[in-house]
Coordinates of C-alpha atoms and ligand atoms in Angstrom, one line a residue:
X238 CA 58.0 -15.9 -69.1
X239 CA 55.7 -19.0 -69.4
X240 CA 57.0 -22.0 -68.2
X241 CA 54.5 -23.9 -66.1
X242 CA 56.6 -27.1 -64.3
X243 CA 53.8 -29.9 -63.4
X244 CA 54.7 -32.0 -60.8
X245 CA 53.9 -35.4 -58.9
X246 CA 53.1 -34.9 -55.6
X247 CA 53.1 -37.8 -53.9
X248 CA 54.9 -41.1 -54.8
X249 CA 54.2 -41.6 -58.7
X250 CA 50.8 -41.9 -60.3
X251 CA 48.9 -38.5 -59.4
X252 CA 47.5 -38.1 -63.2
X253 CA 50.4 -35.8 -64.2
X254 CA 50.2 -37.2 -67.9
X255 CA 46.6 -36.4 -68.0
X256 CA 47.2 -32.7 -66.7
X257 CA 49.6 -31.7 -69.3
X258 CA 47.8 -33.7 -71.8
X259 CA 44.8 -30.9 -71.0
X260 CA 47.6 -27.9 -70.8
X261 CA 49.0 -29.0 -73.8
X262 CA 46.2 -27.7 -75.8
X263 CA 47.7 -24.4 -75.0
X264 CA 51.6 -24.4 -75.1
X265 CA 53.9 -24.2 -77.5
X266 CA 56.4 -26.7 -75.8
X267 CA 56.5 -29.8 -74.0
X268 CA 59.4 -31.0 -72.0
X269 CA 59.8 -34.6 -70.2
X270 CA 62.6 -33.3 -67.8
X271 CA 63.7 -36.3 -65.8
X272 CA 63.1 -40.4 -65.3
X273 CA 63.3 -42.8 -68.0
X274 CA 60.3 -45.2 -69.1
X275 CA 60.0 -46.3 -65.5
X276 CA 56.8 -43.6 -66.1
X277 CA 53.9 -44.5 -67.5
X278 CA 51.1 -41.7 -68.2
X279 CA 47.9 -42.1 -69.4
X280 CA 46.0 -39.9 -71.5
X281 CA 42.9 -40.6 -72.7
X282 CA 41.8 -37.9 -75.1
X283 CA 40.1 -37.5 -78.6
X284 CA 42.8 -40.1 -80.4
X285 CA 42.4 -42.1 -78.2
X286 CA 43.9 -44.1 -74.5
X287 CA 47.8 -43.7 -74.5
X288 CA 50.2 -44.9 -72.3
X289 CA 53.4 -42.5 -72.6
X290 CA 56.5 -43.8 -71.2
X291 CA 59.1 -41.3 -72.6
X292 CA 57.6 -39.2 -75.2
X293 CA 55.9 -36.2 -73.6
X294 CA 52.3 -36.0 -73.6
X295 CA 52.2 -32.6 -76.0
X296 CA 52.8 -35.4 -78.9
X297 CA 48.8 -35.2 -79.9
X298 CA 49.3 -31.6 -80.9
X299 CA 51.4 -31.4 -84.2
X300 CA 51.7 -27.8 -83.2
X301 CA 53.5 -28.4 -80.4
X302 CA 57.1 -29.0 -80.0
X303 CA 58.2 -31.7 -77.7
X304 CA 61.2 -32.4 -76.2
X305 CA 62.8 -35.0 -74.3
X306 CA 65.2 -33.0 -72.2
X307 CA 68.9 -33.7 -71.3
X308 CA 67.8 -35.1 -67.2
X309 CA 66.1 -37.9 -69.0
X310 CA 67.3 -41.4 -69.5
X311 CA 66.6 -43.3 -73.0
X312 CA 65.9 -46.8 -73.5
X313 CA 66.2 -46.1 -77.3
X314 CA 64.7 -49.8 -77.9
X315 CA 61.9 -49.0 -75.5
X316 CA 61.3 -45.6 -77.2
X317 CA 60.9 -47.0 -80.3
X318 CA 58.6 -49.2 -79.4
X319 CA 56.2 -46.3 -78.1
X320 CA 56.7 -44.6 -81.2
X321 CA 55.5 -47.4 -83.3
X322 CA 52.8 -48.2 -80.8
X323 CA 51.6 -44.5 -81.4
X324 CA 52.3 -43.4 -85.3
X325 CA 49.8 -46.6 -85.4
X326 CA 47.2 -44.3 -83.9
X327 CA 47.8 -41.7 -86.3
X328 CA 50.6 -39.8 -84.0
X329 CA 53.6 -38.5 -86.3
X330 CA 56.9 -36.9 -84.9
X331 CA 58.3 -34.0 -86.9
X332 CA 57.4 -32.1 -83.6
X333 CA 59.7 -34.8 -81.1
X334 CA 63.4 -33.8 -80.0
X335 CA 65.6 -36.0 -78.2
X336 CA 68.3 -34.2 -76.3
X337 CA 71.5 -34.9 -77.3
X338 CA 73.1 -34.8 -73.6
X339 CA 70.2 -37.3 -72.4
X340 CA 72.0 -40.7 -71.4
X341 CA 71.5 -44.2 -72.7
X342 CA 70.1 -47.1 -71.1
X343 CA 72.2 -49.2 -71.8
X344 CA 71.4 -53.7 -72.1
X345 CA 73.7 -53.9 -69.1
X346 CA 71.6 -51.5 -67.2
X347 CA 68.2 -53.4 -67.5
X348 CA 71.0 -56.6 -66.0
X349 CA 71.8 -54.7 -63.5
X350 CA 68.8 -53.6 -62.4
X351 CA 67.6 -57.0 -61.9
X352 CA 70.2 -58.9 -60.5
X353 CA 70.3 -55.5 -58.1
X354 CA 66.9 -56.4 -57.0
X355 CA 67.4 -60.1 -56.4
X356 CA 69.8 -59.0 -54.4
X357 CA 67.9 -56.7 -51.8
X358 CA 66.2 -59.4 -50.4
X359 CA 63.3 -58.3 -48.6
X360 CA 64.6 -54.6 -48.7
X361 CA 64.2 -54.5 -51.9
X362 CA 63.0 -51.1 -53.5
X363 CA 60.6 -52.2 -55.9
X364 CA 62.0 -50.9 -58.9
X365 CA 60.2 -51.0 -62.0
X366 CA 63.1 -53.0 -64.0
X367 CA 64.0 -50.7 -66.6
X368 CA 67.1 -50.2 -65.8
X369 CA 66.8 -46.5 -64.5
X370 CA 68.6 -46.1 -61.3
X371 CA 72.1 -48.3 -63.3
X372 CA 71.7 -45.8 -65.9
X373 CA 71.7 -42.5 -63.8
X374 CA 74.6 -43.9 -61.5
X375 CA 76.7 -44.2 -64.7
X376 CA 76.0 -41.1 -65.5
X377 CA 77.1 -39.8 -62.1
X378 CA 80.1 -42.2 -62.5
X379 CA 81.0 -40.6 -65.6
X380 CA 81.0 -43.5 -68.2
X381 CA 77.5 -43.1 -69.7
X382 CA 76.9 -43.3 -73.1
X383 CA 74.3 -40.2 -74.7
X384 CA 72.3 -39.6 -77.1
X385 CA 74.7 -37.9 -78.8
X386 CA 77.3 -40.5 -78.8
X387 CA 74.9 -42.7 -81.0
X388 CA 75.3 -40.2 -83.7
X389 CA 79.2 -40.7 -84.0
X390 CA 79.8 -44.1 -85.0
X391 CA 83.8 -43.1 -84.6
X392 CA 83.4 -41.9 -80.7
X393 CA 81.1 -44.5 -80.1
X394 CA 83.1 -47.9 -80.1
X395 CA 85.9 -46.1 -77.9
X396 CA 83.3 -44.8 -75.6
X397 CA 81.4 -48.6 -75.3
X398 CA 84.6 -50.3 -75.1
X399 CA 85.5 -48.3 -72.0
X400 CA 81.9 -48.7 -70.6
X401 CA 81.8 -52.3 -71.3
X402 CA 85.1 -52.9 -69.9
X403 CA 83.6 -51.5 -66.2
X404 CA 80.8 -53.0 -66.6
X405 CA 81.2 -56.8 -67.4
X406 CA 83.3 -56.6 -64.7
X407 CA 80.5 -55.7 -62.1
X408 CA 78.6 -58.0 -64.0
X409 CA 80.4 -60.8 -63.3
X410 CA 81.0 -60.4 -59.4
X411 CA 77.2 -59.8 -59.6
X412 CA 76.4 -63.1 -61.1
X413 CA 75.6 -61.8 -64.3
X414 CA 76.3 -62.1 -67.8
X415 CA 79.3 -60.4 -69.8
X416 CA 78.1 -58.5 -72.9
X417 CA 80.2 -58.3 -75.9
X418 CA 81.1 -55.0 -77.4
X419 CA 80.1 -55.9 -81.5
X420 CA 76.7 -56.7 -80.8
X421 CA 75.9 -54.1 -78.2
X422 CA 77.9 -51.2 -80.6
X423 CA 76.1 -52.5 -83.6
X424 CA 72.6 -51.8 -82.2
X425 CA 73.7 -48.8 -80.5
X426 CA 74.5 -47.5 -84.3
X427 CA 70.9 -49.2 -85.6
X428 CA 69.2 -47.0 -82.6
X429 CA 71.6 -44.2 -83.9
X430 CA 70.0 -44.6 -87.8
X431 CA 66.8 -45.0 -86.3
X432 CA 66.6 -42.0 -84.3
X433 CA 68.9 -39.6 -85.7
X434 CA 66.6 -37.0 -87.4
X435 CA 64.9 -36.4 -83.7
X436 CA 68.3 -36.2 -81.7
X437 CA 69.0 -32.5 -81.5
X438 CA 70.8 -30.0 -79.4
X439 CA 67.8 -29.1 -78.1
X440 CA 69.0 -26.1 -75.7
X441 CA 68.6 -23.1 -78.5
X442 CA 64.9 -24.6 -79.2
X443 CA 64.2 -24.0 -75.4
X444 CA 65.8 -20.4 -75.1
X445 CA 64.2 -19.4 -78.6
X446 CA 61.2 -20.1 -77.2
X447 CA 61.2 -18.7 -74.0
X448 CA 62.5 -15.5 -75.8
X449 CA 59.7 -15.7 -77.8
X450 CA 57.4 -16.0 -74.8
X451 CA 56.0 -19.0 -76.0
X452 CA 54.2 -21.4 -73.2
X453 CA 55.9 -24.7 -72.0
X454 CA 55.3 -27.1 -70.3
X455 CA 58.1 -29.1 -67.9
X456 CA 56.7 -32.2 -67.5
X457 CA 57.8 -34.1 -64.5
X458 CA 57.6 -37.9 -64.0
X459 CA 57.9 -39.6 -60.5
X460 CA 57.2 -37.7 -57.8
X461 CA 58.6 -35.2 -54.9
X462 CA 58.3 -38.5 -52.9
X463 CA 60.3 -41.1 -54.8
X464 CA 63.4 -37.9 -55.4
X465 CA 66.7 -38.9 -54.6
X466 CA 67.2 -36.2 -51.8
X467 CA 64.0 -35.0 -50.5
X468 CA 62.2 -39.0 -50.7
X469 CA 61.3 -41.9 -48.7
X470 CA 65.1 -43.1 -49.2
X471 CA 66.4 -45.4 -50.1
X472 CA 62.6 -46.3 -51.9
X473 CA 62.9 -43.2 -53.8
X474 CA 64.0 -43.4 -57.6
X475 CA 67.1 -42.2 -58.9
X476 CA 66.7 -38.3 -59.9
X477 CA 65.4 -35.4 -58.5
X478 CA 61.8 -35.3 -60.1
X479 CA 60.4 -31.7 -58.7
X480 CA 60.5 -28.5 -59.6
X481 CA 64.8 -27.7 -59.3
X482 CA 64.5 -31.4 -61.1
X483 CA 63.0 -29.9 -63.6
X484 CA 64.9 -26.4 -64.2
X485 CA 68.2 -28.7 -64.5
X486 CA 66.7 -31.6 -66.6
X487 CA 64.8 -29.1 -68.8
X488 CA 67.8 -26.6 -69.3
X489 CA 65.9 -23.3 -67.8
X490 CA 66.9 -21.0 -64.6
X491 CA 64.7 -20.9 -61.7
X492 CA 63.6 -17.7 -62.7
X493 CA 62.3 -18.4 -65.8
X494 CA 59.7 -20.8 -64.4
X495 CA 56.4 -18.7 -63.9
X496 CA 54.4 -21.5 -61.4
X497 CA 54.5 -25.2 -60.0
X498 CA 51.5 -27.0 -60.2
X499 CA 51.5 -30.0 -57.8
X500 CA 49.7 -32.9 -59.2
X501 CA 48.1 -34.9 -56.2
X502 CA 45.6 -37.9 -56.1
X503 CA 42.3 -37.2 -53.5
X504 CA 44.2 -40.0 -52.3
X505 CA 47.3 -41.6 -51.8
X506 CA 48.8 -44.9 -53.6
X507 CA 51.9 -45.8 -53.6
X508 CA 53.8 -48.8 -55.9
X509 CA 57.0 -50.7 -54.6
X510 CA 58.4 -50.5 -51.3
X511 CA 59.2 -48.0 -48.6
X512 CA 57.3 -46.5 -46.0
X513 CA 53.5 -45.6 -46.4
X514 CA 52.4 -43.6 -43.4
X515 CA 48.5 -43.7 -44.4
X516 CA 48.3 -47.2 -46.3
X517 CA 44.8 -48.7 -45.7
X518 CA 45.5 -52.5 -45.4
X519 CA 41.4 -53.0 -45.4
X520 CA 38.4 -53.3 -47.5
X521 CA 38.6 -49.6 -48.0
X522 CA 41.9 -49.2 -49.7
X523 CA 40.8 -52.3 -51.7
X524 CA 37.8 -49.6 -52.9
X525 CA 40.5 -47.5 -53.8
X526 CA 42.2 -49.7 -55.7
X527 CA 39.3 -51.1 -57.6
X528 CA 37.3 -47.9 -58.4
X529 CA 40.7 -46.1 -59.1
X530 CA 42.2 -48.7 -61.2
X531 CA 45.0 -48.5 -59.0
X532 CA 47.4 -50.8 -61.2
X533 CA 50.4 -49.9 -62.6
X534 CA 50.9 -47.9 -66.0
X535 CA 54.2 -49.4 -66.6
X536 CA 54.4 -52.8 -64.6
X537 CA 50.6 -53.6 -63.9
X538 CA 51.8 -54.1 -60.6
X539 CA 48.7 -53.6 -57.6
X540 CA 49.2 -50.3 -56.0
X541 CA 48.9 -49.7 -52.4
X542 CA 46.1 -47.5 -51.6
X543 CA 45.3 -45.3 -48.5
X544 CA 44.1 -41.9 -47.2
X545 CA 45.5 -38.3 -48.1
X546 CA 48.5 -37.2 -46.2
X547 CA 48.5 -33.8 -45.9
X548 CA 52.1 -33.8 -43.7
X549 CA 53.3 -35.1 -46.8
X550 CA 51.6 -32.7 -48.9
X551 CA 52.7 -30.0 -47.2
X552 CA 56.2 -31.1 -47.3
X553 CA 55.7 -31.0 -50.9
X554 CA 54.5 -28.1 -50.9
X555 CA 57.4 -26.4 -49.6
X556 CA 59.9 -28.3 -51.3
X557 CA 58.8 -27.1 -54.8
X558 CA 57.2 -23.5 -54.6
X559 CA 54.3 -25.4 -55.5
X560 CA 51.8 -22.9 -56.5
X561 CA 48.2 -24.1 -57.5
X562 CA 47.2 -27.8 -56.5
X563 CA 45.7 -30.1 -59.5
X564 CA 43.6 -32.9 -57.3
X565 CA 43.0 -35.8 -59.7
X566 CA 40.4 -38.9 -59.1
X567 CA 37.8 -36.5 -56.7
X568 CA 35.6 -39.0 -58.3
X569 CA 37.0 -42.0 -56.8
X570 CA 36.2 -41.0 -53.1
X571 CA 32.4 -40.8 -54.3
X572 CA 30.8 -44.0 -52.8
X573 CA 33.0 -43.7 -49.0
X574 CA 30.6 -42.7 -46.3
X575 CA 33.6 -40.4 -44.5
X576 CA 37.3 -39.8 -45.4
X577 CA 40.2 -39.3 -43.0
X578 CA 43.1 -36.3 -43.6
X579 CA 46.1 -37.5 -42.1
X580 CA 47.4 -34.4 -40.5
X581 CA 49.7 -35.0 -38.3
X582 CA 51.9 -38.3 -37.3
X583 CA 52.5 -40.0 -33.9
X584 CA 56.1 -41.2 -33.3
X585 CA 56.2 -43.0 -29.6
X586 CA 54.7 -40.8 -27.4
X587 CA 55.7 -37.8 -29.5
X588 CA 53.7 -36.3 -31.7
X589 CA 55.2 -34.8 -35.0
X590 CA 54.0 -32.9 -38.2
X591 CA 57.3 -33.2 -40.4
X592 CA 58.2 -35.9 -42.1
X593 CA 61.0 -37.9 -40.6
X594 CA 63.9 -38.4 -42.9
X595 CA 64.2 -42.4 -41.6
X596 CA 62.8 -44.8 -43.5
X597 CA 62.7 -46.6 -40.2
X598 CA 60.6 -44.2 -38.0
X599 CA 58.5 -43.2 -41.0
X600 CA 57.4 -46.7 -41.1
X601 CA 56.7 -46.2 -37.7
X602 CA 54.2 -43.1 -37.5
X603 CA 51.1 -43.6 -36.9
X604 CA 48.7 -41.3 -38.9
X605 CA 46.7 -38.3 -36.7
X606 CA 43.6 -38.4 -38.8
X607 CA 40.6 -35.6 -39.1
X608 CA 37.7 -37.2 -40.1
X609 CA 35.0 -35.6 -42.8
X610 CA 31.6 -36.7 -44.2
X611 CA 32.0 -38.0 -47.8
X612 CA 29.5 -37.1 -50.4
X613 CA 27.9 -40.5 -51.3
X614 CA 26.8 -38.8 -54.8
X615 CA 28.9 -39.2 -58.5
X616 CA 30.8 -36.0 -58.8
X617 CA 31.6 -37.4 -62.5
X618 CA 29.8 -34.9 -64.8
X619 CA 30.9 -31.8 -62.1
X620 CA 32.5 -29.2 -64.5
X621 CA 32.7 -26.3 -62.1
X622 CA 33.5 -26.3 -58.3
X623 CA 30.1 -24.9 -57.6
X624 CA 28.3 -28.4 -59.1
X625 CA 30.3 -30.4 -56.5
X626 CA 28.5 -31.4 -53.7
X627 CA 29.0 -29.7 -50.7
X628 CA 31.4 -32.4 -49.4
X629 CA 33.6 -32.3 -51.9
X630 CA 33.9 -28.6 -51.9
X631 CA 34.4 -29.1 -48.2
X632 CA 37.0 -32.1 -48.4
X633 CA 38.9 -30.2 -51.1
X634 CA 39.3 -26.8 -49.4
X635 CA 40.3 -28.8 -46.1
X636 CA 43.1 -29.7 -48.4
X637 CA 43.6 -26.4 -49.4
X638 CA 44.1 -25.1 -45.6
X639 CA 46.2 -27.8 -44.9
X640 CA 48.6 -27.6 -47.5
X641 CA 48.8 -24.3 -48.3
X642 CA 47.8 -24.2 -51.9
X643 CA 44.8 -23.5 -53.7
X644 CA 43.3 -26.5 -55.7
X645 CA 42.8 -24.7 -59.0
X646 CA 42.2 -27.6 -61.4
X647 CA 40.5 -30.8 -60.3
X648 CA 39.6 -33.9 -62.1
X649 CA 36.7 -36.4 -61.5
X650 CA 37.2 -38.8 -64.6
X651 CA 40.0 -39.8 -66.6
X652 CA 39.3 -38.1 -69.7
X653 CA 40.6 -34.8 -71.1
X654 CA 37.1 -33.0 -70.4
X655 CA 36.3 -34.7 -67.2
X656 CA 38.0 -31.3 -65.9
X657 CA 37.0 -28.4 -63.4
X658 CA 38.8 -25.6 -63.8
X659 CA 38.8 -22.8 -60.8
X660 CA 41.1 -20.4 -62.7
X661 CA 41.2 -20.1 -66.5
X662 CA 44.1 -22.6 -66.9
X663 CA 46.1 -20.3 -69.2
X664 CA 46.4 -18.1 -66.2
X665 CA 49.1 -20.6 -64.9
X666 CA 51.4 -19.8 -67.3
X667 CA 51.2 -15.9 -66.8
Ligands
GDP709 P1 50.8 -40.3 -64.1 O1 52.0 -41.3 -64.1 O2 51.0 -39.3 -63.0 O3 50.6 -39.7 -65.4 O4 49.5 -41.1 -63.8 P2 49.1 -42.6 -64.3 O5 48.6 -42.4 -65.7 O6 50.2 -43.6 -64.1 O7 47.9 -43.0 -63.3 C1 46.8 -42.2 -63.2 C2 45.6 -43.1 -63.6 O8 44.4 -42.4 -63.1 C3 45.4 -43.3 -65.0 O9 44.8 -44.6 -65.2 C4 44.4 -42.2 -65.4 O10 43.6 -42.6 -66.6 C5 43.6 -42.2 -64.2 N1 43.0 -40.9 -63.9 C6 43.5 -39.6 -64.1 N2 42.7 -38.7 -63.6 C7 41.6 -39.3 -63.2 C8 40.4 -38.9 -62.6 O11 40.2 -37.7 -62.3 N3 39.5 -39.8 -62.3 C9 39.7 -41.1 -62.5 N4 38.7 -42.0 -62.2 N5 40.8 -41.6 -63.1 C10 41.7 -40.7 -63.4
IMO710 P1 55.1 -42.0 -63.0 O1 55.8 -41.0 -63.9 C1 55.0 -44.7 -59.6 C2 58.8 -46.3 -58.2 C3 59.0 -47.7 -58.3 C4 59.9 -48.0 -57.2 C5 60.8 -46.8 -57.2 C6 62.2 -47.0 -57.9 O2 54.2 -42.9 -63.8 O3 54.4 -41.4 -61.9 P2 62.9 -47.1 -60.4 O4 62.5 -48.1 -61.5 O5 62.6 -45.7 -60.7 O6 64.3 -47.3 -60.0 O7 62.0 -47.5 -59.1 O8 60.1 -45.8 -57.8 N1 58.4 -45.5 -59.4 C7 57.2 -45.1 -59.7 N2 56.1 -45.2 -59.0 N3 55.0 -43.9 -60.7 C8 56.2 -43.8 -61.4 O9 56.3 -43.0 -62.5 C9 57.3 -44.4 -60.9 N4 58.6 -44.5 -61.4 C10 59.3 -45.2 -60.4 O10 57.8 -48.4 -58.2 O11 59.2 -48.0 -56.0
MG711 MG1 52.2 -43.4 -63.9

């Protein structure tokens, strides 16, 4: 077996896209499992910078196959789009698979989603607008239109009628607008034309290759924090983006999965609402945010910026199996004179080191930091742990003790090669 799952580890935004744009140059198989193109991941590698939204990040390697797996959600006009945006750089897609079981977002959904939002007030989540959280509560609901679907005109207008009929309904006591069934079926069928050579049952792809013992590579979008369950709720997203996430959107037993990497920033930053335990509301997080670039991938939204939160991590940790860390953006931390650990969290006159399932009293902690001495030197051309300084090494296996897991592949630029690897990174997948 070797299926490597890599995972967000904090709220969104780790670098996940660049990690498995590097492990890509050794698997077989790529597999977005969850989320829709609420994601945004970078890669910046030898074709180029890339934002990915829904096609998986093992797209520069014609060799291998990539899949978008059944726990996803398609926006097949927003898909598209990416896939224009990238055959223009040269990318071609005989090696893309949509999964036929992977649900629609729908035009209704992206309505939804918005007039939801409005509607919050100043509880509001945040959400990036794409219609994501609509389109996995249809699906839960039971009246979600797939992939599939789009490939039998016959099915389809029954199975849009029936959505639609629910739908402009809710759309109407939300204040919204009523869509009518002939347009929305006819582009549903033009999607349909459009993508019909790349939807596939894509479950004996996946078994054939695991049989085969080829490598693949889950890749997860969101983060352990934003899932459904385990999250800040309700500012979480709307599926379960960690490593059991990943076995059910990707269509593999636990079993089969031979390690969970955890893909945390040196940092934290979070974008949206909901609680932020270790959120630096000062010059320093505004550091952060400039020498990170910390702007959303999706919405260019600001994101909020603070210190690492190793309850969180921990958490984390646990939740998913994780097995090796990969700490992204070491490099950012370079200029700050000393860095705080959050490592434990003060509730009234308790203190605690678990994090509280109320969005209320998590808003509430205040962070227990440890304070360590920051490098003041650019780690940027670092390419093995030893050329760190000794800081860094220090700061990073603080983090290692803290949470539990080794940091075996660390990242101090934004391109492919800006890389230290501690282990051989085909030794993940073994
Ligand atoms: P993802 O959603 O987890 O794939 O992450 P995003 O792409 O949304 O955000 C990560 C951002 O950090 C992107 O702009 C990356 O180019 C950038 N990045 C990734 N790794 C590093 C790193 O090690 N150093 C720096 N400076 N930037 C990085
Ligand atoms: P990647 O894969 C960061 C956040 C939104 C909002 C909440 C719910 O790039 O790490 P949604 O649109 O999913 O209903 O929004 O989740 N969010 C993300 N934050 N990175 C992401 O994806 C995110 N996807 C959703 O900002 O707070
Ligand atoms: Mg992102």
């Amino acid at each position: 077996m070797s299926v490597v799952a890599v995972i967000g580890g904090q709220w969104g935004d780790e670098g996940k896209g660049r990690v498995v744009d590097l492990l890509a140059q050794q698997s077989h198989m790529v597999i977005r499992y969850s989320g829709g193109n609420n994601a945004g991941h970078t890669v910046i590698n030898d074709r180029g910078t890339f934002k990915l939204h829904l096609v998986p990040a093992g797209i520069f390697n014609s060799e291998t196959v990539n899949i978008i797996g059944t726990g996803v959600v398609v926006d097949p006009a927003a898909l598209l789009e990416e896939m224009e945006t990238l055959a223009a750089a040269g990318v071609t897609f005989d090696n893309l698979f949509i999964s036929d079981r992977a649900h629609v977002i729908m035009p209704y959904h992206l309505e939804q989603d918005r007039i939801q939002e409005s509607q919050r007030g100043d509880g509001r989540i945040g959400t990036t607008g794409r219609g994501v959280g609509p389109a996995y509560s249809d699906k839960m609901e039971r009246i979600g239109i797939r992939m599939g679907d789009l490939l039998h005109e016959e099915t389809l207008l029954p199975r849009v009628r029936r959505a639609l009929d629910v739908k402009n309904k809710l759309l109407e006591l939300y204040g919204g607008q009523p869509q009518s069934l002939e347009p929305t079926y006819a582009k549903l069928r033009e999607y349909g034309q459009a993508l019909k050579a790349r939807i596939a049952t894509t479950h004996p792809l996946v078994q054939q290759a695991i049989g085969r013992g080829d490598r693949i590579l889950l890749e997860g979008a969101q983060a352990s924090l934003l899932d459904v369950d385990w999250g800040t709720y309700p500012y979480v997203t709307s599926s379960a983006p960690g490593a059991a996430g990943a076995c059910q959107g990707a269509g593999i037993g636990p079993r089969q999965v031979s390690s969970v990497l955890g893909v945390f920033k040196a940092y934290s930053t979070r974008v949206g609402g909901g609680p932020f335990p270790t959120e630096l509301l000062d010059e320093t997080g505004t550091e952060l945010r400039e020498r990170g670039h910390e702007y959303g991938t999706t919405t260019g939204r600001p994101r909020r910026c603070g210190w690492f939160d190793a309850v969180a991590a921990r958490y984390v940790v646990e939740l998913n199996g994780i097995d090796h860390l990969a700490i992204t953006k070491l490099d950012v931390l370079d200029t700050l004179p000393t860095l705080q650990i959050c490592t434990g969290y003060q509730l009234g006159d308790q203190t605690i080191n678990y994090m509280p399932s109320s969005d209320v009293e998590l808003s509430q902690v205040k962070p227990i930091y440890e304070e360590l001495p920051g490098w003041q030197t650019s780690t940027d051309d670092a390419r093995s742990f030893d050329e760190l300084p000794p800081n860094a090494q220090r700061y990073l296996l603080r983090l290692e003790e803290l949470t539990g897991a080794p940091a075996t592949l660390i990242s101090v630029g934004p391109a492919r090669d800006a890389s230290i690897e501690r282990v051989p990174t085909y030794s993940f997948f073994a």
